[in-house]
Short mmCIF file of N, CA and C in Angstrom, two decimals:
data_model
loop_
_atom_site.label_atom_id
_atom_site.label_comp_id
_atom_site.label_asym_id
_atom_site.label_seq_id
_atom_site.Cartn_x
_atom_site.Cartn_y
_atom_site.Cartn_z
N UNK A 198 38.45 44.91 153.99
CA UNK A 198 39.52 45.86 153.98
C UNK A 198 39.55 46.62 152.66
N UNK A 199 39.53 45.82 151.63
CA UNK A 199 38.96 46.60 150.02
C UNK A 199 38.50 47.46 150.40
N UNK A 200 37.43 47.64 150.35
CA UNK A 200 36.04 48.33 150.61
C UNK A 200 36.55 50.03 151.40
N UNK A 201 36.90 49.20 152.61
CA UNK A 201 37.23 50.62 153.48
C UNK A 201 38.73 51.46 153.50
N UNK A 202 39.46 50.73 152.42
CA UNK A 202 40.44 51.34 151.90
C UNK A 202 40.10 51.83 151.04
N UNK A 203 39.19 51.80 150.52
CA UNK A 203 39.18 52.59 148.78
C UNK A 203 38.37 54.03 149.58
N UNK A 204 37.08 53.42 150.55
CA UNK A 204 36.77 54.67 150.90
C UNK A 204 37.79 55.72 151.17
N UNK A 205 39.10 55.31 152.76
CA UNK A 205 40.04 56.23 152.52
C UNK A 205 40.82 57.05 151.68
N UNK A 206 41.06 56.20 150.21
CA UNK A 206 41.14 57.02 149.24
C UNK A 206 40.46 57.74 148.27
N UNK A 207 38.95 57.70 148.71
CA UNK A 207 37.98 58.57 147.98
C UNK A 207 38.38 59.80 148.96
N UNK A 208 38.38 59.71 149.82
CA UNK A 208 37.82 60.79 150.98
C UNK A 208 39.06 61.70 150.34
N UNK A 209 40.29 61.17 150.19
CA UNK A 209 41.57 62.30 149.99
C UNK A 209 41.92 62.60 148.20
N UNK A 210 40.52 62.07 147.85
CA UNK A 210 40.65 61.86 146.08
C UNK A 210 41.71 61.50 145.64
N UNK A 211 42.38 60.28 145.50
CA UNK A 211 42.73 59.20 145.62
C UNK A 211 42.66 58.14 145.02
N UNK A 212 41.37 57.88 144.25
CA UNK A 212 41.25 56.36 143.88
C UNK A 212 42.59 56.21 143.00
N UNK A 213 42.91 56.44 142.19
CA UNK A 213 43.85 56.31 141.12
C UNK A 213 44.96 55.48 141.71
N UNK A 214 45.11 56.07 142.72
CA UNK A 214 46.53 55.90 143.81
C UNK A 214 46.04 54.20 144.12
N UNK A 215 44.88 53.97 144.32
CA UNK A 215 44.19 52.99 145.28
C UNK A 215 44.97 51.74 143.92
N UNK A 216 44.12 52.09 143.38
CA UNK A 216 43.79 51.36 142.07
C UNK A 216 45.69 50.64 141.68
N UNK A 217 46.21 52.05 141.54
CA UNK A 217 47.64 51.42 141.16
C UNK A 217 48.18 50.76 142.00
N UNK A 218 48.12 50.75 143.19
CA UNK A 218 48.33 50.10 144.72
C UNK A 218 48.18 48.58 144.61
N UNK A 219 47.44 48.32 144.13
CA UNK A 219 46.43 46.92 143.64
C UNK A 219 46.31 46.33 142.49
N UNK A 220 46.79 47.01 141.66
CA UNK A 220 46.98 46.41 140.25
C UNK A 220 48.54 45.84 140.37
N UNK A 221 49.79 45.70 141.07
CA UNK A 221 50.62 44.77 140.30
C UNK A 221 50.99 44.49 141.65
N UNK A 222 49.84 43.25 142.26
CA UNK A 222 50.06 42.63 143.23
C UNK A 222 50.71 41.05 142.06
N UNK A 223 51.39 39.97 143.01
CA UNK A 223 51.36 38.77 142.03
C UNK A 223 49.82 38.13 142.67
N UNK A 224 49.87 37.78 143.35
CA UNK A 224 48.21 37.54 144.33
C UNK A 224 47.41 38.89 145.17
N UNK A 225 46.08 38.63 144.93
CA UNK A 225 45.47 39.15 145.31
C UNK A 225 44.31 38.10 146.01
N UNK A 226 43.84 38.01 147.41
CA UNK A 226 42.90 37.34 148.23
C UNK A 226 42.21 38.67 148.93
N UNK A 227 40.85 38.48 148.45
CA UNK A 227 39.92 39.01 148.30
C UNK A 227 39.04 38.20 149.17
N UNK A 228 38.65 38.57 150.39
CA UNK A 228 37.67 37.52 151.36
C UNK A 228 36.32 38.41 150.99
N UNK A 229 35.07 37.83 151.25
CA UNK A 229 33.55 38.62 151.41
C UNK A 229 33.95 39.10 150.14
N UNK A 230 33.95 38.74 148.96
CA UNK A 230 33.76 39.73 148.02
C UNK A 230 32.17 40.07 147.88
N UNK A 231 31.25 39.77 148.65
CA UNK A 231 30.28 39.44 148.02
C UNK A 231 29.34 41.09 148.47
N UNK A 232 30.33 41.48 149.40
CA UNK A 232 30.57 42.52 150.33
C UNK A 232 30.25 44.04 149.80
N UNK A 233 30.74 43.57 148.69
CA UNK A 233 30.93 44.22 147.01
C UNK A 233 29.24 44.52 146.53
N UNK A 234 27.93 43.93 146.95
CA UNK A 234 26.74 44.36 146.61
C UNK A 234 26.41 45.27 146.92
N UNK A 235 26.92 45.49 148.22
CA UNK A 235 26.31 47.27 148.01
C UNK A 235 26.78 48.39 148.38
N UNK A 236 27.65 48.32 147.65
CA UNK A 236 28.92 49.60 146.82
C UNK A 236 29.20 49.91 145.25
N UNK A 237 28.09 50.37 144.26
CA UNK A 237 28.53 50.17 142.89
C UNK A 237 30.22 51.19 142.98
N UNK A 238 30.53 52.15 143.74
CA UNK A 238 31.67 52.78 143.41
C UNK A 238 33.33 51.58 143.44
N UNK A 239 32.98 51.01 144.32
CA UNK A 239 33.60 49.49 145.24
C UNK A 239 33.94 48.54 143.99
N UNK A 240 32.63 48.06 143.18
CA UNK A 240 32.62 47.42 141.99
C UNK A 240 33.08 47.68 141.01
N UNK A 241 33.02 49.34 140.24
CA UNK A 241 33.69 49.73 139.93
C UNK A 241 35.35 49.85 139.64
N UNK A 242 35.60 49.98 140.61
CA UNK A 242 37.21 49.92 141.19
C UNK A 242 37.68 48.72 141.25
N UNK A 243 36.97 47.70 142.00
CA UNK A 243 37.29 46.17 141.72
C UNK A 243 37.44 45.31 140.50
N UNK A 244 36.78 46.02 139.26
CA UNK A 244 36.39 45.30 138.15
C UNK A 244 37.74 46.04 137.40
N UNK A 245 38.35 47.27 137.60
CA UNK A 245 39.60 48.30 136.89
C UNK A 245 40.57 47.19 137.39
N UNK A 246 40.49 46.84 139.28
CA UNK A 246 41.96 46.20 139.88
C UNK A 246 41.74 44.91 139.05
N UNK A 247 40.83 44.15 139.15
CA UNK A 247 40.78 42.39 138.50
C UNK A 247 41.37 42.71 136.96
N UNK A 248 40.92 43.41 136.34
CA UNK A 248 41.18 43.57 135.01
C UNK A 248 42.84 43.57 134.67
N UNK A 249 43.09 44.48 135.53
CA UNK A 249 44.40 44.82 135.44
C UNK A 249 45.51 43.53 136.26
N UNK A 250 44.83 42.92 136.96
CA UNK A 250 45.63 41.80 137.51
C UNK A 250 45.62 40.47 136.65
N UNK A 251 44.06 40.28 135.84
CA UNK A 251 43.51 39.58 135.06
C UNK A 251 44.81 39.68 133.74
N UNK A 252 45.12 40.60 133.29
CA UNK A 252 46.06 41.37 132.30
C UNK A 252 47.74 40.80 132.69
N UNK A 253 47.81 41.11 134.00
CA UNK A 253 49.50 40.53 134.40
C UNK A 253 49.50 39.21 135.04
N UNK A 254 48.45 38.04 134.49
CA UNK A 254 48.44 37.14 135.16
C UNK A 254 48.81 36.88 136.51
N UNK A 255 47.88 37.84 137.20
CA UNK A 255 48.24 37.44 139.05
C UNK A 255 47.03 36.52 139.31
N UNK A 256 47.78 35.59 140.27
CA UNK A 256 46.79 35.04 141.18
C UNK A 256 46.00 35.76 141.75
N UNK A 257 44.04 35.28 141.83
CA UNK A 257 43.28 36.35 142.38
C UNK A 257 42.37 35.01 143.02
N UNK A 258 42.52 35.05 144.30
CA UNK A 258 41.95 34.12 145.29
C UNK A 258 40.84 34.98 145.84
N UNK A 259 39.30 34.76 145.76
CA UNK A 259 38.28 35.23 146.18
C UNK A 259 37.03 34.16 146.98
N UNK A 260 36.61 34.83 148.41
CA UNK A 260 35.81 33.78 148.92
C UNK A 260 34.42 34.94 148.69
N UNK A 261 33.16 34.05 149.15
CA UNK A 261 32.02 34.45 149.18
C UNK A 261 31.23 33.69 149.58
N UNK A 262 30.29 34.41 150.34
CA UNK A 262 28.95 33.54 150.86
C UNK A 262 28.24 32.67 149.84
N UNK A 263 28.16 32.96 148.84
CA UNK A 263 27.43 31.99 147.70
C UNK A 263 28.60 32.41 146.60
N UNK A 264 27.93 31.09 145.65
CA UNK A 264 28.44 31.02 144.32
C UNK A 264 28.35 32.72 143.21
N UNK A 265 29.79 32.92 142.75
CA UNK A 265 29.23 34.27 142.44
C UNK A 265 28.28 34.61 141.26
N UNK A 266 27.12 33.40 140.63
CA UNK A 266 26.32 33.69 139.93
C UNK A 266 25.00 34.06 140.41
N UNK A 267 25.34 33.62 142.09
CA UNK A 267 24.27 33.93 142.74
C UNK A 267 24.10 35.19 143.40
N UNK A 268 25.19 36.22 142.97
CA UNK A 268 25.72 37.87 143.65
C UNK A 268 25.00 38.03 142.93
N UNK A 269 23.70 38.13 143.06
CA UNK A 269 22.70 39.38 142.40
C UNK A 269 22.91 40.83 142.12
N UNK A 270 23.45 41.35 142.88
CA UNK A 270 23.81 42.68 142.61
C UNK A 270 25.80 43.49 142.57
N UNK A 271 26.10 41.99 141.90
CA UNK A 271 27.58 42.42 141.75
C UNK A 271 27.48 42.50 140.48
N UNK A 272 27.92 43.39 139.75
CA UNK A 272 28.67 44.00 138.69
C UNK A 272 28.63 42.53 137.39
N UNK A 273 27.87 42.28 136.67
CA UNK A 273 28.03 40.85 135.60
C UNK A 273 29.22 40.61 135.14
N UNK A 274 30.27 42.02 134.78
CA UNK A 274 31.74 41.42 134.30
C UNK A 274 32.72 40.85 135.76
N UNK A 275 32.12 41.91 137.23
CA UNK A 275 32.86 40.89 137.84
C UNK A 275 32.87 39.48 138.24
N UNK A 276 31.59 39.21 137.78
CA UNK A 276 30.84 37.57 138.11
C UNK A 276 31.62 37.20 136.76
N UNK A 277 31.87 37.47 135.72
CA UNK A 277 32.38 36.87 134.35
C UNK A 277 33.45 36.50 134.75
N UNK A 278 34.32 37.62 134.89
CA UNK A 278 36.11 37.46 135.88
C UNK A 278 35.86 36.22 137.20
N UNK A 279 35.11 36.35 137.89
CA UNK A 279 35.27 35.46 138.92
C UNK A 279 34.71 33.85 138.05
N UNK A 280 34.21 33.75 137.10
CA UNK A 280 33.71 32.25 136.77
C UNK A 280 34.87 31.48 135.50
N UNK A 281 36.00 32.64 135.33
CA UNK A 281 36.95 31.76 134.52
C UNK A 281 37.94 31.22 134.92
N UNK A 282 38.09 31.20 136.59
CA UNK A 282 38.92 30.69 137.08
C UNK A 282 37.91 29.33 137.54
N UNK A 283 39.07 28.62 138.04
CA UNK A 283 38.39 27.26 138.92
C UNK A 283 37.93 27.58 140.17
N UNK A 284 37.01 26.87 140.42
CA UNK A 284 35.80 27.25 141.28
C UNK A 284 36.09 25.93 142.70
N UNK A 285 36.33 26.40 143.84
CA UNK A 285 35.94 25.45 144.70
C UNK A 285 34.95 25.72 145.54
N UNK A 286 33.99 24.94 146.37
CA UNK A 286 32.86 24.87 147.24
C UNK A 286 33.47 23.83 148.36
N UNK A 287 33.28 24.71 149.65
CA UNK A 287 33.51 23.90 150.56
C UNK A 287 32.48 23.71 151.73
N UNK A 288 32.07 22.55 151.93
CA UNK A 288 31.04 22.79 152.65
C UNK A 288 30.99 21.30 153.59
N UNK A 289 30.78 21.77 154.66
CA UNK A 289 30.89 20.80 155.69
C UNK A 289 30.48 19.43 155.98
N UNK A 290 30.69 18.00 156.21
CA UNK A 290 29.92 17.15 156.13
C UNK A 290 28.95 17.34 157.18
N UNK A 291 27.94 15.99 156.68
CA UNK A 291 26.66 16.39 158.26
C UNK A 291 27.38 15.98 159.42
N UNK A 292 28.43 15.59 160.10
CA UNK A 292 28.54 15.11 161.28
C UNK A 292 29.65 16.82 161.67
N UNK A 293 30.09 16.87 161.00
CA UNK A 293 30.99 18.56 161.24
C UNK A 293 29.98 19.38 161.46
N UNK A 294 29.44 19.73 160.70
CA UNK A 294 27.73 20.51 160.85
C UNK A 294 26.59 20.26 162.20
N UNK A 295 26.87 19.04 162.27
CA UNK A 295 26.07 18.50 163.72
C UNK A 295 26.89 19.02 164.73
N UNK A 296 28.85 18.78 164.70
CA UNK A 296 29.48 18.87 165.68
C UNK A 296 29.91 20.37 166.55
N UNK A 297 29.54 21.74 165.43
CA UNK A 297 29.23 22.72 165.18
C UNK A 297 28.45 22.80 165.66
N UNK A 298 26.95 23.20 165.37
CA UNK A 298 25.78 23.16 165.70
C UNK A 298 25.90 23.32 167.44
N UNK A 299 26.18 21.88 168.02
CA UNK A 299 26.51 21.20 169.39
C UNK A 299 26.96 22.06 169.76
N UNK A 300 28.27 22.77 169.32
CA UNK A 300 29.00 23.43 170.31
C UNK A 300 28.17 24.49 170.52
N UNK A 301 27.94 25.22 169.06
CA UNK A 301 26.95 27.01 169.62
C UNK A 301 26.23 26.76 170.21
N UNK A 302 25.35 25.83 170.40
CA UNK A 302 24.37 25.91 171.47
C UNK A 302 24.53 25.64 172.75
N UNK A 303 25.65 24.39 173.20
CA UNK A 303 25.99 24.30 174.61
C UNK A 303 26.50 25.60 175.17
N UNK A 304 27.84 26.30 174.02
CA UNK A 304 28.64 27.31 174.30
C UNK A 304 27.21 29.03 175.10
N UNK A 305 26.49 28.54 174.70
CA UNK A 305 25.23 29.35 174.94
C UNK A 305 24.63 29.21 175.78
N UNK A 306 24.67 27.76 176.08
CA UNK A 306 23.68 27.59 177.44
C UNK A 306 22.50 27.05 176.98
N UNK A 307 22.25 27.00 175.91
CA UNK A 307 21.11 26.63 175.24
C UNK A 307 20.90 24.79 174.99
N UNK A 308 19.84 24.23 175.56
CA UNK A 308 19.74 23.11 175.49
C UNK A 308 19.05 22.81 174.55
N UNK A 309 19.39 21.91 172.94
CA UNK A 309 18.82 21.10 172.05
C UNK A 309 19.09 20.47 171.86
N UNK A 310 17.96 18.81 171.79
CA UNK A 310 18.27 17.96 171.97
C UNK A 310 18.87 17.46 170.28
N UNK A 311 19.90 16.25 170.69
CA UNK A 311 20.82 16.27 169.21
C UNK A 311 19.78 15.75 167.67
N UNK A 312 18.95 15.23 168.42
CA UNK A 312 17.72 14.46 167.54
C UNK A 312 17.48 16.08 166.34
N UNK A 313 16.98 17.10 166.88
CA UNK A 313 16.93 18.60 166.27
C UNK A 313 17.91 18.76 165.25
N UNK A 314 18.93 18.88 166.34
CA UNK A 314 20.62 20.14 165.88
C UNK A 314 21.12 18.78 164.58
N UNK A 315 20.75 17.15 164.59
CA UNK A 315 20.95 17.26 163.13
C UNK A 315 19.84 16.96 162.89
N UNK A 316 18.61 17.01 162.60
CA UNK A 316 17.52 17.66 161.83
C UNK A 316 17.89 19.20 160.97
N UNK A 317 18.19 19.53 161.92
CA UNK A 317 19.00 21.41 161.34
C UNK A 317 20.06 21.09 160.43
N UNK A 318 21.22 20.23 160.71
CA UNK A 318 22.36 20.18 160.26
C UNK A 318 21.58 19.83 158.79
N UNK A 319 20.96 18.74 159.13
CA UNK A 319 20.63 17.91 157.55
C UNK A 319 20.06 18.80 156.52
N UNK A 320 19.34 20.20 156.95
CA UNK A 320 18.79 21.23 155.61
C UNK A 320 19.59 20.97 154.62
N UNK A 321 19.47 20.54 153.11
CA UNK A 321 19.95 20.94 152.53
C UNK A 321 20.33 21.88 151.55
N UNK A 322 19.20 22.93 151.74
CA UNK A 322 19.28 23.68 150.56
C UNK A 322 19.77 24.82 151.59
N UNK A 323 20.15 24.93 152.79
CA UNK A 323 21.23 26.12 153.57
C UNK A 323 22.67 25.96 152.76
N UNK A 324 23.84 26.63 152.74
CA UNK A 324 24.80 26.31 152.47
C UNK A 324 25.43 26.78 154.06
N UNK A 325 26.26 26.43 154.43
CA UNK A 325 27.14 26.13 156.09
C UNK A 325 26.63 27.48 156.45
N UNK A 326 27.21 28.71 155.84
CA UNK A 326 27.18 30.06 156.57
C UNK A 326 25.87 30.34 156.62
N UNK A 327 24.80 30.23 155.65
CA UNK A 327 23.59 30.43 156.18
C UNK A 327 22.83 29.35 157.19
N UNK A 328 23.34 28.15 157.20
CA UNK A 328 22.97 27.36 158.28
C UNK A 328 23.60 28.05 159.95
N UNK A 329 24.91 28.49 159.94
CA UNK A 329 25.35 29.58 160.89
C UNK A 329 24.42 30.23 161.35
N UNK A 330 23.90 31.11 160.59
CA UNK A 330 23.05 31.99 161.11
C UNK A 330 21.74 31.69 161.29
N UNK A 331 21.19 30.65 160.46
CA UNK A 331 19.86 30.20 161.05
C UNK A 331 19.94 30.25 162.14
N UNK A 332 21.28 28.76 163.06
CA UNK A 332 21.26 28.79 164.09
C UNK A 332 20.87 29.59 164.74
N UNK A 333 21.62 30.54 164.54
CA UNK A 333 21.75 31.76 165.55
C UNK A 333 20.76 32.37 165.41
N UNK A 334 19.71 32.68 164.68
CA UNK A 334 18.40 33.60 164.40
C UNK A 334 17.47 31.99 165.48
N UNK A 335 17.43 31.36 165.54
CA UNK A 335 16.70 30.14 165.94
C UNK A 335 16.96 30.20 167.66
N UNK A 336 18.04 30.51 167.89
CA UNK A 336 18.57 30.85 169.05
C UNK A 336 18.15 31.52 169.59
N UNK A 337 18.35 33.18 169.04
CA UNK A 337 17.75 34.32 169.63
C UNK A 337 16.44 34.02 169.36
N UNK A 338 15.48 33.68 168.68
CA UNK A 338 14.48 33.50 168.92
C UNK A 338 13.52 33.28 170.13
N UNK A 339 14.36 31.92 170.22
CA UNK A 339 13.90 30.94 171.48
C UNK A 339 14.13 31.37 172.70
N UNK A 340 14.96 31.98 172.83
CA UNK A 340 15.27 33.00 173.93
C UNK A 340 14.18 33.63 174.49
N UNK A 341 14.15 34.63 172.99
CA UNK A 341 13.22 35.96 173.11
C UNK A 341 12.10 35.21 173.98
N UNK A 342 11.22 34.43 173.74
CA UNK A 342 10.01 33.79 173.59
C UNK A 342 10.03 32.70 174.41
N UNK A 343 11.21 32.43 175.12
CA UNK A 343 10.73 31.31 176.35
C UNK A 343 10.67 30.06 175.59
N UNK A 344 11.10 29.60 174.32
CA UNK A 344 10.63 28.05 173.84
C UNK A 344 12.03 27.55 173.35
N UNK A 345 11.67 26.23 173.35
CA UNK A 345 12.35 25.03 172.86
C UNK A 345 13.15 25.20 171.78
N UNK A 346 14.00 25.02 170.85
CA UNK A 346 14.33 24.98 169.59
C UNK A 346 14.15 23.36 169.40
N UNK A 347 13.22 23.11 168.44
CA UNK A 347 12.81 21.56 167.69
C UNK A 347 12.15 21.83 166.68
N UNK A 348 11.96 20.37 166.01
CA UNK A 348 11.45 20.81 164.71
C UNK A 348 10.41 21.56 164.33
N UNK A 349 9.48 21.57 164.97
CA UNK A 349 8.04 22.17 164.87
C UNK A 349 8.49 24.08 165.22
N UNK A 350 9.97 24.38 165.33
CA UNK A 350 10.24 25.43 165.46
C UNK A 350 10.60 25.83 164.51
N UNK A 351 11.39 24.85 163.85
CA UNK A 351 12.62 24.76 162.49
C UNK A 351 11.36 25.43 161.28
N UNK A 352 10.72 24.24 161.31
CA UNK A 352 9.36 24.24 160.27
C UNK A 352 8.59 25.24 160.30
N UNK A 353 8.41 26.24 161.65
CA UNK A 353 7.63 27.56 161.46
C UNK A 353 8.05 28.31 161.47
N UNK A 354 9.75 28.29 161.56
CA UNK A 354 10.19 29.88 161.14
C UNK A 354 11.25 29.13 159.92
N UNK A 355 10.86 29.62 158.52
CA UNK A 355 11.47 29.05 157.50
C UNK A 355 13.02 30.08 157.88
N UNK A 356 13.92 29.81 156.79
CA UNK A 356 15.56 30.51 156.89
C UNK A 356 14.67 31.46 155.87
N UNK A 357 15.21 32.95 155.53
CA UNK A 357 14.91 33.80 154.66
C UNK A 357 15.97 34.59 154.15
N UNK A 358 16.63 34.23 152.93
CA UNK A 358 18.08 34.50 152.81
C UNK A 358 17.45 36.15 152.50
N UNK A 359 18.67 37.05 152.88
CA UNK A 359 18.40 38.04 152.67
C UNK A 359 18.72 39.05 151.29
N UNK A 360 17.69 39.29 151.08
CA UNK A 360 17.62 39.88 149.46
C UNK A 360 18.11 41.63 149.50
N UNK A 361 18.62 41.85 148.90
CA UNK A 361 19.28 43.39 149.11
C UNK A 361 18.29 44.18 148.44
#
């Protein structure tokens, strides 16, 4: 919603308006900031609102697909701002991850046997949301192509996080 609100106020030249709009929130929750890679105008504007909220001590609650040292292409002072607060990671145990797993694929129609779906669950170097989408890239796959999802599937199509 960031994002495509600020556009609305580019379009009517505007930002200023945007900006003051957002600077004397007491909280600010910020979902997908990570959303923020590829918009430097976006970053920009985000790094003026944090600053300025940073300044009136507001709460600034932000989620993201990865850790934000791992936002390669976000803005370094907004990764600075986002690493002086406390940091939580939430991430699913393996039997939630297995129990997950289970559902997208029945919910699909798709039969894998559980021996696999936690073989899958157990990756550990996925974090949940990119294990999400493996699934789902593993899925459509198998589809496409008439085959099984098992390990010897897992193992030849590696996950390939996507690099901007």
């Amino acid at each position: 919603m960031f994002i495509a609100e600020l556009k609305s106020f580019k379009c009517i030249d505007r930002v200023d308006d945007f900006i003051e709009s957002f600077s004397h929130l007491d909280v600010l929750l910020f979902d997908d900031i990570d959303q923020l890679e590829s918009d430097e105008c976006a970053q920009e504007v985000a790094l003026m609102v944090l600053s300025n909220l940073y300044a009136e001590k507001a709460s600034i609650v932000v989620s993201s697909r990865d850790h934000p040292r791992r936002l390669g292409k976000v803005n370094a002072e907004i990764i600075a701002f986002l690493c002086k607060g406390e940091m939580f990671g939430f991430e699913p145990d393996l039997e939630t991850k297995f129990a997950v797993l289970k559902f997208k694929y029945d919910e699909i129609g798709l039969f894998v046997s559980e021996e696999t779906i936690r073989y899958l669950a157990g990756i550990e170097d996925l974090s949940y949301r990119e294990l999400c989408i493996y699934s789902e890239s593993l899925a459509s796959y198998a589809k496409l192509k008439g085959t099984a999802i098992d390990t010897v599937l897992i193992n030849t199509l590696p996950f390939h996080r996507n690099v901007h």
